[in-house]
């Protein structure tokens, strides 16, 4: 059985990734989904059960190194491996009331960048036990330096969040190179501007639509790309490259 870990997998895009990925097969094997979040979401669990997804919930607080270590320990003891790691969870603001600019940067970076790096480092050991290891980092075109230089680009409206996605893109490039000798494919995706809690449900795409590119990149074959940045828009059948 293929073991897939989806952070932030109990709502929004992460839940849709779990629902879609759990119905797929990877190299003819069924996929078991581990969804993580800080707290359980019974409504999400009901939906996963009703759609016949093989899943389990494990708690994870991305602001806590110990929580990441505990998650790895649990998965290692139970499965001994991870085949697919999807770093989906992210925040757009600090949890503090009236945070300083420094606190805003530190708190958002802690989850969107540092936690992803720690998870990739920690779970490398378990990914090495997979025949077809994959990492997908959920980024955004807001993190694209090429897009930022276009007239009327939206980046300046979401400065702190945008910069963390640029950093996540750099992590993707670096880790794709670091992990290449272990045949671990590492790619970034942009689900698009989806209506989720993160943006107050103002997005123009559904989470179901946004999840598609993430699932596609999670299931790429052994001769597929690594170190790329992709989206999937409209009626396109295949993910398209985004300029860094």
Coordinates of N, CA and C in Angstrom, one line a residue:
X1 N 0.8 -1.2 0.0 CA 0.0 0.0 0.0 C 0.9 1.3 0.0
X2 N 0.5 2.2 -0.8 CA 1.1 3.5 -0.8 C 0.7 4.4 0.4
X3 N 1.6 5.0 1.1 CA 1.3 5.9 2.2 C 1.5 7.3 1.8
X4 N 0.5 8.1 1.9 CA 0.6 9.5 1.5 C 0.2 10.4 2.7
X5 N 1.0 11.4 3.0 CA 0.8 12.3 4.1 C 0.4 13.7 3.5
X6 N -0.7 14.2 3.9 CA -1.2 15.5 3.5 C -1.3 16.4 4.7
X7 N -0.4 17.4 4.8 CA -0.6 18.4 5.9 C -1.7 19.3 5.6
X8 N -2.4 19.7 6.7 CA -3.6 20.6 6.5 C -4.7 19.8 5.7
X9 N -4.8 18.6 5.9 CA -5.6 17.7 5.1 C -7.1 17.6 5.6
X10 N -7.5 18.4 6.5 CA -8.9 18.2 7.0 C -9.8 19.3 6.5
X11 N -9.4 20.2 5.7 CA -10.2 21.3 5.1 C -9.6 21.8 3.8
X12 N -10.5 22.6 3.1 CA -10.0 23.3 2.0 C -9.3 22.4 0.9
X13 N -8.3 23.0 0.4 CA -7.5 22.3 -0.7 C -7.0 20.9 -0.2
X14 N -6.4 20.9 1.0 CA -5.9 19.7 1.6 C -6.9 18.6 1.6
X15 N -8.1 18.9 2.1 CA -9.1 17.8 2.1 C -9.4 17.3 0.7
X16 N -9.5 18.2 -0.2 CA -9.8 17.8 -1.6 C -8.7 17.0 -2.2
X17 N -7.4 17.3 -1.8 CA -6.3 16.4 -2.2 C -6.5 15.0 -1.7
X18 N -6.8 15.0 -0.4 CA -7.0 13.6 0.2 C -8.2 12.9 -0.4
X19 N -9.3 13.5 -0.8 CA -10.4 12.9 -1.4 C -10.0 12.4 -2.8
X20 N -9.3 13.2 -3.6 CA -8.9 12.8 -4.9 C -7.8 11.8 -5.0
X21 N -6.8 12.0 -4.2 CA -5.6 11.1 -4.2 C -6.0 9.7 -3.7
X22 N -6.9 9.7 -2.7 CA -7.3 8.5 -2.1 C -8.1 7.6 -3.0
X23 N -8.6 8.1 -4.1 CA -9.3 7.3 -5.1 C -8.4 6.8 -6.3
X24 N -7.2 7.2 -6.2 CA -6.2 6.8 -7.3 C -5.4 5.6 -6.9
X25 N -4.7 5.1 -7.8 CA -3.7 4.1 -7.6 C -2.3 4.6 -8.0
X26 N -1.3 4.2 -7.4 CA 0.1 4.6 -7.8 C 0.9 3.4 -8.0
X27 N 1.3 3.2 -9.2 CA 2.0 1.9 -9.6 C 1.2 0.7 -9.2
X28 N -0.1 0.8 -9.5 CA -1.0 -0.3 -9.2 C -1.3 -0.6 -7.8
X29 N -0.9 0.3 -6.9 CA -1.2 0.1 -5.5 C -2.2 1.1 -5.0
X30 N -3.1 0.7 -4.1 CA -4.0 1.6 -3.4 C -3.3 2.6 -2.5
X31 N -3.9 3.8 -2.3 CA -3.2 4.8 -1.5 C -4.0 5.0 -0.2
X32 N -3.2 5.0 0.9 CA -3.7 5.3 2.2 C -3.3 6.7 2.6
X33 N -4.3 7.5 3.0 CA -4.0 8.9 3.2 C -3.9 9.2 4.7
X34 N -2.8 9.8 5.1 CA -2.7 10.4 6.5 C -3.0 11.9 6.4
X35 N -4.0 12.3 7.0 CA -4.3 13.8 7.0 C -3.9 14.3 8.4
X36 N -3.3 15.5 8.4 CA -2.9 16.1 9.6 C -3.5 17.5 9.7
X37 N -3.6 17.9 11.0 CA -4.1 19.3 11.3 C -3.8 19.4 12.8
X38 N -4.0 20.6 13.3 CA -3.8 20.9 14.7 C -4.9 20.2 15.5
X39 N -6.1 20.1 15.0 CA -7.3 19.5 15.7 C -8.1 18.8 14.7
X40 N -8.9 17.8 15.1 CA -9.7 16.9 14.2 C -10.9 17.7 13.7
X41 N -11.4 17.3 12.5 CA -12.5 17.9 11.9 C -13.5 16.7 11.5
X42 N -14.5 16.5 12.4 CA -15.4 15.3 12.2 C -16.1 15.4 10.9
X43 N -16.5 16.6 10.4 CA -17.2 16.8 9.1 C -16.3 16.2 8.0
X44 N -15.0 16.6 8.0 CA -14.1 16.1 7.0 C -14.0 14.6 7.1
X45 N -13.9 14.0 8.3 CA -13.8 12.6 8.4 C -15.0 11.8 7.9
X46 N -16.2 12.4 8.1 CA -17.4 11.8 7.6 C -17.4 11.8 6.1
X47 N -16.9 12.9 5.5 CA -16.8 13.0 4.0 C -15.9 11.9 3.5
X48 N -14.7 11.8 4.1 CA -13.7 10.8 3.7 C -14.3 9.4 3.8
X49 N -15.0 9.1 4.9 CA -15.6 7.8 5.0 C -16.6 7.5 4.0
X50 N -17.5 8.5 3.7 CA -18.6 8.3 2.8 C -18.1 8.1 1.4
X51 N -16.9 8.7 1.1 CA -16.4 8.5 -0.3 C -15.4 7.3 -0.4
X52 N -15.3 6.5 0.7 CA -14.6 5.3 0.7 C -13.1 5.5 0.7
X53 N -12.6 6.5 1.3 CA -11.1 6.8 1.3 C -10.5 6.1 2.5
X54 N -9.4 5.4 2.2 CA -8.6 4.8 3.3 C -7.8 5.9 3.9
X55 N -8.1 6.2 5.1 CA -7.4 7.4 5.7 C -7.3 7.2 7.2
X56 N -6.5 8.1 7.8 CA -6.4 8.2 9.3 C -6.0 9.7 9.5
X57 N -6.3 10.1 10.7 CA -5.9 11.5 11.2 C -4.8 11.4 12.2
X58 N -3.8 12.2 12.1 CA -2.8 12.4 13.1 C -2.6 13.9 13.3
X59 N -2.5 14.3 14.6 CA -2.3 15.7 14.9 C -0.9 16.2 14.5
X60 N -0.9 17.5 14.1 CA 0.3 18.1 13.7 C 0.2 19.6 13.9
X61 N 1.1 20.2 14.7 CA 1.2 21.6 14.8 C 2.5 22.1 14.2
X62 N 2.4 22.7 13.1 CA 3.6 23.0 12.3 C 4.5 24.1 13.0
X63 N 4.0 24.8 14.0 CA 4.8 25.7 14.7 C 5.6 25.0 15.8
X64 N 5.5 23.7 15.9 CA 6.2 23.0 17.0 C 7.1 21.9 16.4
X65 N 8.4 22.0 16.6 CA 9.3 21.0 16.1 C 9.0 19.6 16.7
X66 N 8.6 19.6 18.0 CA 8.3 18.4 18.7 C 7.1 17.7 18.1
X67 N 6.2 18.5 17.7 CA 5.0 17.9 17.0 C 5.4 17.2 15.7
X68 N 6.3 17.8 15.0 CA 6.8 17.2 13.7 C 7.5 15.9 14.1
X69 N 8.4 15.9 15.1 CA 9.2 14.7 15.5 C 8.2 13.6 15.9
X70 N 7.2 14.0 16.7 CA 6.2 13.0 17.1 C 5.5 12.3 16.0
X71 N 5.1 13.1 15.0 CA 4.4 12.6 13.8 C 5.3 11.6 13.1
X72 N 6.6 12.0 12.9 CA 7.5 11.1 12.2 C 7.6 9.7 13.0
X73 N 7.7 9.8 14.3 CA 7.9 8.6 15.1 C 6.7 7.7 15.0
X74 N 5.5 8.3 15.0 CA 4.3 7.5 14.9 C 4.2 6.8 13.5
X75 N 4.5 7.5 12.5 CA 4.4 6.9 11.1 C 5.5 5.9 10.9
X76 N 6.7 6.2 11.4 CA 7.8 5.2 11.3 C 7.5 3.9 12.0
X77 N 6.9 4.0 13.2 CA 6.6 2.8 13.9 C 5.5 2.0 13.3
X78 N 4.6 2.7 12.7 CA 3.4 2.0 12.1 C 3.6 1.5 10.7
X79 N 4.3 2.3 9.8 CA 4.5 2.0 8.4 C 5.9 1.8 8.0
X80 N 6.8 2.5 8.6 CA 8.2 2.4 8.2 C 8.6 3.1 7.0
X81 N 7.7 3.9 6.4 CA 8.0 4.6 5.2 C 6.9 5.6 4.9
X82 N 7.2 6.5 4.0 CA 6.3 7.5 3.4 C 6.5 7.4 1.9
X83 N 5.5 7.3 1.1 CA 5.7 7.4 -0.4 C 5.4 8.7 -1.0
X84 N 4.4 9.4 -0.5 CA 4.1 10.7 -1.0 C 3.9 11.7 0.2
X85 N 4.6 12.8 0.1 CA 4.5 13.9 1.1 C 4.0 15.1 0.4
X86 N 2.9 15.6 0.9 CA 2.3 16.8 0.3 C 2.3 17.9 1.4
X87 N 3.2 18.9 1.3 CA 3.2 20.0 2.2 C 2.2 21.1 1.8
X88 N 1.0 20.9 2.3 CA -0.1 21.8 1.9 C -0.4 22.9 2.9
X89 N -0.3 22.6 4.1 CA -0.7 23.5 5.2 C 0.1 24.8 5.1
X90 N -0.6 25.9 5.3 CA 0.0 27.3 5.3 C -0.8 28.2 6.1
X91 N -0.2 29.4 6.5 CA -1.0 30.4 7.1 C -0.7 31.7 6.4
X92 N -1.6 32.7 6.5 CA -1.5 34.0 5.8 C -1.3 35.1 6.8
X93 N -1.4 34.8 8.1 CA -1.2 35.9 9.1 C -0.8 35.3 10.4
X94 N -0.3 36.1 11.3 CA 0.2 35.7 12.6 C -1.0 35.4 13.5
X95 N -0.9 34.4 14.4 CA -2.0 34.2 15.3 C -2.1 35.2 16.4
X96 N -1.1 36.0 16.5 CA -1.1 37.0 17.6 C -2.1 38.2 17.3
X97 N -2.6 38.7 18.4 CA -3.4 39.9 18.3 C -2.5 41.2 18.1
X98 N -2.8 41.9 17.1 CA -2.0 43.1 16.8 C -0.4 42.8 16.8
X99 N 0.0 41.9 15.9 CA 1.4 41.5 15.9 C 2.3 42.6 15.3
X100 N 3.5 42.7 15.8 CA 4.4 43.6 15.1 C 4.8 43.1 13.7
X101 N 5.4 43.9 12.9 CA 5.8 43.4 11.6 C 6.8 42.3 11.7
X102 N 7.7 42.4 12.7 CA 8.7 41.3 12.9 C 8.0 40.0 13.3
X103 N 7.0 40.1 14.2 CA 6.2 38.9 14.6 C 5.5 38.3 13.4
X104 N 4.9 39.2 12.6 CA 4.2 38.7 11.4 C 5.1 37.8 10.5
X105 N 6.3 38.4 10.2 CA 7.2 37.7 9.4 C 7.6 36.3 10.0
X106 N 8.0 36.4 11.3 CA 8.5 35.2 12.0 C 7.4 34.1 12.1
X107 N 6.2 34.5 12.4 CA 5.2 33.5 12.6 C 4.8 32.9 11.3
X108 N 4.7 33.6 10.3 CA 4.3 33.1 9.0 C 5.4 32.2 8.4
X109 N 6.6 32.7 8.5 CA 7.8 32.0 8.0 C 7.9 30.6 8.8
X110 N 7.6 30.7 10.1 CA 7.7 29.5 10.9 C 6.9 28.3 10.3
X111 N 5.7 28.6 9.9 CA 4.8 27.6 9.3 C 5.1 27.3 7.8
X112 N 5.2 28.4 7.0 CA 5.2 28.2 5.6 C 6.5 27.8 5.0
X113 N 7.6 28.1 5.8 CA 8.9 27.8 5.3 C 9.7 26.9 6.2
X114 N 10.0 27.3 7.4 CA 10.8 26.5 8.3 C 10.2 25.1 8.6
X115 N 8.9 25.1 8.8 CA 8.2 23.8 9.1 C 8.4 22.8 7.9
X116 N 8.2 23.4 6.7 CA 8.4 22.5 5.5 C 9.8 22.0 5.4
X117 N 10.8 22.8 5.6 CA 12.2 22.3 5.6 C 12.4 21.3 6.6
X118 N 11.9 21.5 7.8 CA 12.1 20.5 8.9 C 11.4 19.2 8.5
X119 N 10.2 19.2 8.0 CA 9.4 18.0 7.6 C 10.2 17.3 6.5
X120 N 10.7 18.0 5.5 CA 11.4 17.3 4.4 C 12.7 16.7 5.0
X121 N 13.4 17.3 5.9 CA 14.6 16.8 6.5 C 14.2 15.5 7.3
X122 N 13.2 15.6 8.1 CA 12.9 14.6 9.0 C 12.3 13.3 8.3
X123 N 11.5 13.6 7.3 CA 10.9 12.5 6.6 C 11.7 11.9 5.4
X124 N 12.8 12.5 5.2 CA 13.7 11.9 4.2 C 14.0 10.4 4.5
X125 N 14.3 10.1 5.7 CA 14.5 8.7 6.1 C 13.4 7.8 5.7
X126 N 12.2 8.2 5.8 CA 11.0 7.4 5.5 C 10.8 7.4 4.0
X127 N 11.0 8.5 3.3 CA 10.9 8.5 1.9 C 11.9 7.6 1.2
X128 N 13.1 7.5 1.8 CA 14.1 6.6 1.2 C 13.6 5.1 1.2
X129 N 12.7 4.8 2.0 CA 12.2 3.4 2.1 C 11.1 3.2 1.0
X130 N 10.7 4.2 0.3 CA 9.7 4.1 -0.8 C 10.4 3.7 -2.1
X131 N 9.6 3.0 -3.0 CA 10.1 2.7 -4.3 C 9.9 3.9 -5.2
X132 N 9.0 4.7 -4.9 CA 8.6 5.9 -5.8 C 8.3 7.1 -5.0
X133 N 9.3 7.6 -4.3 CA 9.1 8.8 -3.3 C 8.8 10.1 -4.0
X134 N 7.8 10.8 -3.5 CA 7.4 12.1 -4.1 C 7.2 13.1 -3.0
X135 N 7.6 14.3 -3.3 CA 7.2 15.5 -2.4 C 6.6 16.5 -3.3
X136 N 5.4 17.1 -2.9 CA 4.8 18.2 -3.5 C 4.6 19.3 -2.5
X137 N 5.2 20.4 -2.8 CA 5.1 21.6 -2.0 C 4.0 22.5 -2.6
X138 N 3.0 22.9 -1.8 CA 1.9 23.7 -2.4 C 2.3 25.2 -2.2
X139 N 2.6 25.8 -3.4 CA 3.1 27.2 -3.4 C 2.0 28.1 -4.0
X140 N 2.5 29.1 -4.7 CA 1.6 30.1 -5.3 C 2.3 30.9 -6.3
X141 N 1.6 31.3 -7.4 CA 2.3 32.2 -8.3 C 2.6 33.5 -7.7
X142 N 2.0 33.8 -6.5 CA 2.4 35.0 -5.8 C 3.9 35.0 -5.4
X143 N 4.5 33.7 -5.3 CA 5.9 33.6 -5.0 C 6.8 33.7 -6.2
X144 N 6.2 33.9 -7.4 CA 7.0 33.9 -8.6 C 7.7 35.3 -8.8
X145 N 9.0 35.4 -8.9 CA 9.7 36.6 -9.1 C 9.4 37.2 -10.5
X146 N 9.1 36.2 -11.5 CA 8.8 36.7 -12.8 C 7.4 37.4 -12.8
X147 N 6.5 36.8 -12.1 CA 5.1 37.4 -12.1 C 5.2 38.7 -11.3
X148 N 6.0 38.8 -10.3 CA 6.1 40.0 -9.5 C 6.5 41.2 -10.3
X149 N 7.2 41.0 -11.4 CA 7.7 42.1 -12.2 C 6.7 42.6 -13.3
X150 N 5.6 41.9 -13.4 CA 4.6 42.2 -14.4 C 3.8 43.5 -13.9
X151 N 3.3 44.3 -14.8 CA 2.5 45.4 -14.4 C 1.2 44.9 -13.7
X152 N 0.9 45.7 -12.6 CA -0.3 45.4 -11.8 C -0.3 44.0 -11.2
X153 N 0.9 43.5 -10.9 CA 1.0 42.2 -10.2 C 0.4 42.3 -8.8
X154 N -0.2 41.3 -8.3 CA -0.9 41.4 -7.0 C 0.0 41.2 -5.8
X155 N 1.3 40.9 -6.0 CA 2.2 40.5 -4.9 C 2.2 41.6 -3.8
X156 N 2.2 42.9 -4.1 CA 2.3 43.9 -3.1 C 1.2 43.9 -2.1
X157 N 0.1 43.3 -2.5 CA -1.1 43.3 -1.6 C -1.0 42.2 -0.5
X158 N 0.0 41.3 -0.7 CA 0.1 40.2 0.3 C 1.6 40.0 0.6
X159 N 2.3 41.0 1.0 CA 3.7 41.0 1.0 C 4.3 39.8 1.8
X160 N 3.9 39.7 3.1 CA 4.5 38.7 3.9 C 4.3 37.3 3.4
X161 N 3.0 37.0 3.1 CA 2.7 35.6 2.6 C 3.4 35.4 1.3
X162 N 3.4 36.4 0.4 CA 4.1 36.2 -0.9 C 5.6 35.9 -0.8
X163 N 6.3 36.5 0.2 CA 7.7 36.3 0.3 C 7.9 34.9 0.9
X164 N 7.0 34.4 1.7 CA 7.2 33.0 2.2 C 7.0 32.0 1.0
X165 N 6.2 32.3 0.1 CA 6.0 31.4 -1.1 C 7.2 31.4 -2.0
X166 N 7.9 32.6 -2.1 CA 9.1 32.7 -2.8 C 10.2 31.8 -2.2
X167 N 10.2 31.9 -0.8 CA 11.2 31.0 -0.1 C 10.9 29.6 -0.2
X168 N 9.6 29.2 -0.3 CA 9.2 27.8 -0.5 C 9.6 27.3 -1.8
X169 N 9.5 28.2 -2.8 CA 10.0 27.8 -4.2 C 11.5 27.5 -4.2
X170 N 12.3 28.4 -3.5 CA 13.7 28.1 -3.4 C 14.0 26.8 -2.6
X171 N 13.2 26.5 -1.6 CA 13.4 25.3 -0.9 C 13.1 24.1 -1.8
X172 N 12.1 24.2 -2.7 CA 11.8 23.2 -3.6 C 13.0 22.9 -4.6
X173 N 13.6 24.0 -5.1 CA 14.8 23.8 -6.0 C 15.9 23.1 -5.2
X174 N 16.2 23.6 -4.0 CA 17.4 23.1 -3.3 C 17.2 21.7 -2.9
X175 N 16.0 21.3 -2.4 CA 15.7 20.0 -2.0 C 15.6 19.0 -3.1
X176 N 15.2 19.5 -4.3 CA 15.1 18.6 -5.4 C 16.6 18.2 -5.8
X177 N 17.5 19.1 -5.6 CA 18.9 18.8 -5.9 C 19.5 17.9 -4.8
X178 N 19.2 18.2 -3.5 CA 19.7 17.5 -2.4 C 19.2 16.0 -2.4
X179 N 18.0 15.8 -2.8 CA 17.4 14.5 -2.7 C 17.5 13.7 -4.0
X180 N 18.1 14.3 -5.0 CA 18.1 13.6 -6.3 C 18.8 12.3 -6.3
X181 N 19.9 12.2 -5.5 CA 20.6 10.9 -5.4 C 19.8 9.8 -4.8
X182 N 18.7 10.2 -4.1 CA 17.8 9.2 -3.4 C 16.5 9.0 -4.3
X183 N 16.5 9.5 -5.5 CA 15.4 9.4 -6.4 C 14.1 9.9 -5.8
X184 N 14.2 10.9 -4.9 CA 13.0 11.6 -4.3 C 12.7 12.8 -5.2
X185 N 11.6 12.8 -5.9 CA 11.2 13.9 -6.7 C 10.5 15.0 -5.9
X186 N 10.9 16.2 -6.1 CA 10.4 17.3 -5.3 C 9.9 18.4 -6.3
X187 N 8.7 18.7 -6.2 CA 8.1 19.8 -7.1 C 7.2 20.7 -6.3
X188 N 7.0 21.9 -6.9 CA 6.1 22.9 -6.3 C 4.9 23.0 -7.2
X189 N 3.7 23.3 -6.7 CA 2.5 23.5 -7.5 C 1.8 24.8 -7.0
X190 N 1.1 25.4 -7.9 CA 0.2 26.5 -7.6 C -1.3 26.0 -7.9
X191 N -2.1 25.9 -6.8 CA -3.5 25.5 -7.1 C -4.4 26.5 -7.7
X192 N -3.9 27.8 -7.6 CA -4.7 28.9 -8.1 C -5.4 29.6 -7.0
X193 N -6.1 30.6 -7.3 CA -6.8 31.5 -6.3 C -8.1 30.8 -6.0
X194 N -8.0 29.9 -5.0 CA -9.2 29.0 -4.6 C -9.9 29.6 -3.4
X195 N -11.2 29.4 -3.4 CA -12.0 29.9 -2.3 C -11.8 29.1 -1.1
X196 N -11.0 29.5 -0.1 CA -10.7 28.8 1.1 C -10.7 29.7 2.3
X197 N -10.6 29.1 3.5 CA -10.6 29.9 4.7 C -9.4 30.9 4.7
X198 N -8.3 30.5 4.0 CA -7.1 31.4 4.0 C -7.4 32.8 3.4
X199 N -8.3 32.8 2.4 CA -8.5 34.1 1.8 C -10.0 34.6 2.0
X200 N -10.6 34.1 3.1 CA -12.0 34.5 3.4 C -13.0 34.0 2.3
X201 N -12.6 32.9 1.6 CA -13.5 32.3 0.6 C -13.8 33.3 -0.6
X202 N -12.7 34.1 -0.9 CA -12.9 35.1 -2.0 C -12.3 34.6 -3.3
X203 N -11.7 33.4 -3.3 CA -11.1 32.9 -4.5 C -12.1 32.6 -5.6
X204 N -11.6 32.5 -6.8 CA -12.4 32.3 -8.0 C -12.4 30.9 -8.5
X205 N -11.6 30.0 -7.9 CA -11.6 28.6 -8.2 C -12.1 27.8 -7.0
X206 N -12.6 26.6 -7.2 CA -13.0 25.8 -6.1 C -11.8 25.0 -5.6
X207 N -11.8 24.6 -4.3 CA -10.7 23.7 -3.8 C -10.5 22.4 -4.6
X208 N -11.7 21.9 -5.1 CA -11.6 20.7 -5.9 C -10.7 21.0 -7.2
X209 N -10.9 22.1 -7.8 CA -10.1 22.4 -9.0 C -8.7 22.6 -8.6
X210 N -8.4 23.3 -7.5 CA -7.1 23.6 -7.1 C -6.3 22.3 -6.7
X211 N -7.0 21.3 -6.2 CA -6.3 20.1 -5.8 C -5.8 19.3 -7.0
X212 N -6.4 19.4 -8.2 CA -6.0 18.6 -9.3 C -4.5 18.6 -9.6
X213 N -3.9 19.8 -9.7 CA -2.5 19.8 -10.1 C -1.6 19.2 -9.0
X214 N -2.0 19.3 -7.7 CA -1.3 18.7 -6.6 C -1.3 17.2 -6.8
X215 N -2.5 16.6 -7.0 CA -2.6 15.2 -7.2 C -1.8 14.7 -8.4
X216 N -1.9 15.4 -9.5 CA -1.2 15.0 -10.7 C 0.3 15.0 -10.4
X217 N 0.9 16.0 -9.7 CA 2.3 16.0 -9.5 C 2.7 14.9 -8.5
X218 N 1.8 14.6 -7.6 CA 2.1 13.5 -6.6 C 2.2 12.2 -7.3
X219 N 1.6 12.0 -8.4 CA 1.5 10.7 -9.1 C 2.4 10.6 -10.3
X220 N 3.3 11.6 -10.5 CA 4.2 11.5 -11.7 C 5.1 10.3 -11.6
X221 N 5.4 9.8 -12.8 CA 6.2 8.5 -12.9 C 7.6 8.8 -12.6
X222 N 8.4 7.7 -12.6 CA 9.8 7.7 -12.2 C 10.6 8.5 -13.2
X223 N 10.1 8.6 -14.5 CA 10.9 9.4 -15.5 C 10.4 10.8 -15.5
X224 N 9.5 11.2 -14.6 CA 9.0 12.6 -14.6 C 9.9 13.6 -14.0
X225 N 9.5 14.8 -14.0 CA 10.3 16.0 -13.7 C 10.5 16.1 -12.1
X226 N 11.6 16.7 -11.8 CA 11.8 17.1 -10.4 C 12.4 18.5 -10.4
X227 N 12.1 19.3 -9.3 CA 12.6 20.7 -9.3 C 11.8 21.6 -10.1
X228 N 10.5 21.4 -10.4 CA 9.7 22.3 -11.2 C 8.6 22.9 -10.4
X229 N 7.9 23.9 -11.1 CA 6.8 24.7 -10.5 C 5.7 24.7 -11.5
X230 N 4.5 24.2 -11.1 CA 3.5 23.9 -12.0 C 2.1 24.4 -11.6
X231 N 1.2 24.6 -12.6 CA -0.2 24.9 -12.3 C -1.0 24.1 -13.4
X232 N -2.3 24.1 -13.2 CA -3.2 23.4 -14.1 C -4.5 24.3 -14.2
X233 N -4.6 25.0 -15.3 CA -5.7 26.0 -15.4 C -6.7 25.6 -16.5
X234 N -8.0 25.9 -16.3 CA -9.0 25.8 -17.3 C -9.2 24.3 -17.7
X235 N -9.2 24.1 -19.0 CA -9.4 22.8 -19.6 C -8.1 22.1 -19.9
X236 N -7.0 22.6 -19.5 CA -5.7 22.0 -19.8 C -5.6 20.6 -19.2
X237 N -5.1 19.7 -20.0 CA -5.0 18.3 -19.5 C -3.7 18.0 -18.7
X238 N -2.7 18.8 -19.0 CA -1.4 18.5 -18.3 C -0.9 19.8 -17.6
X239 N -0.3 19.6 -16.4 CA 0.3 20.7 -15.7 C 1.2 21.6 -16.6
X240 N 1.2 22.9 -16.4 CA 2.0 23.8 -17.1 C 3.1 24.4 -16.2
X241 N 4.3 24.7 -16.8 CA 5.4 25.2 -16.0 C 5.1 26.7 -15.7
X242 N 5.4 27.1 -14.4 CA 5.3 28.5 -14.0 C 6.8 29.0 -13.9
X243 N 7.0 30.2 -14.4 CA 8.4 30.7 -14.2 C 8.6 31.1 -12.8
X244 N 9.8 30.7 -12.3 CA 10.2 31.0 -10.9 C 10.2 32.5 -10.7

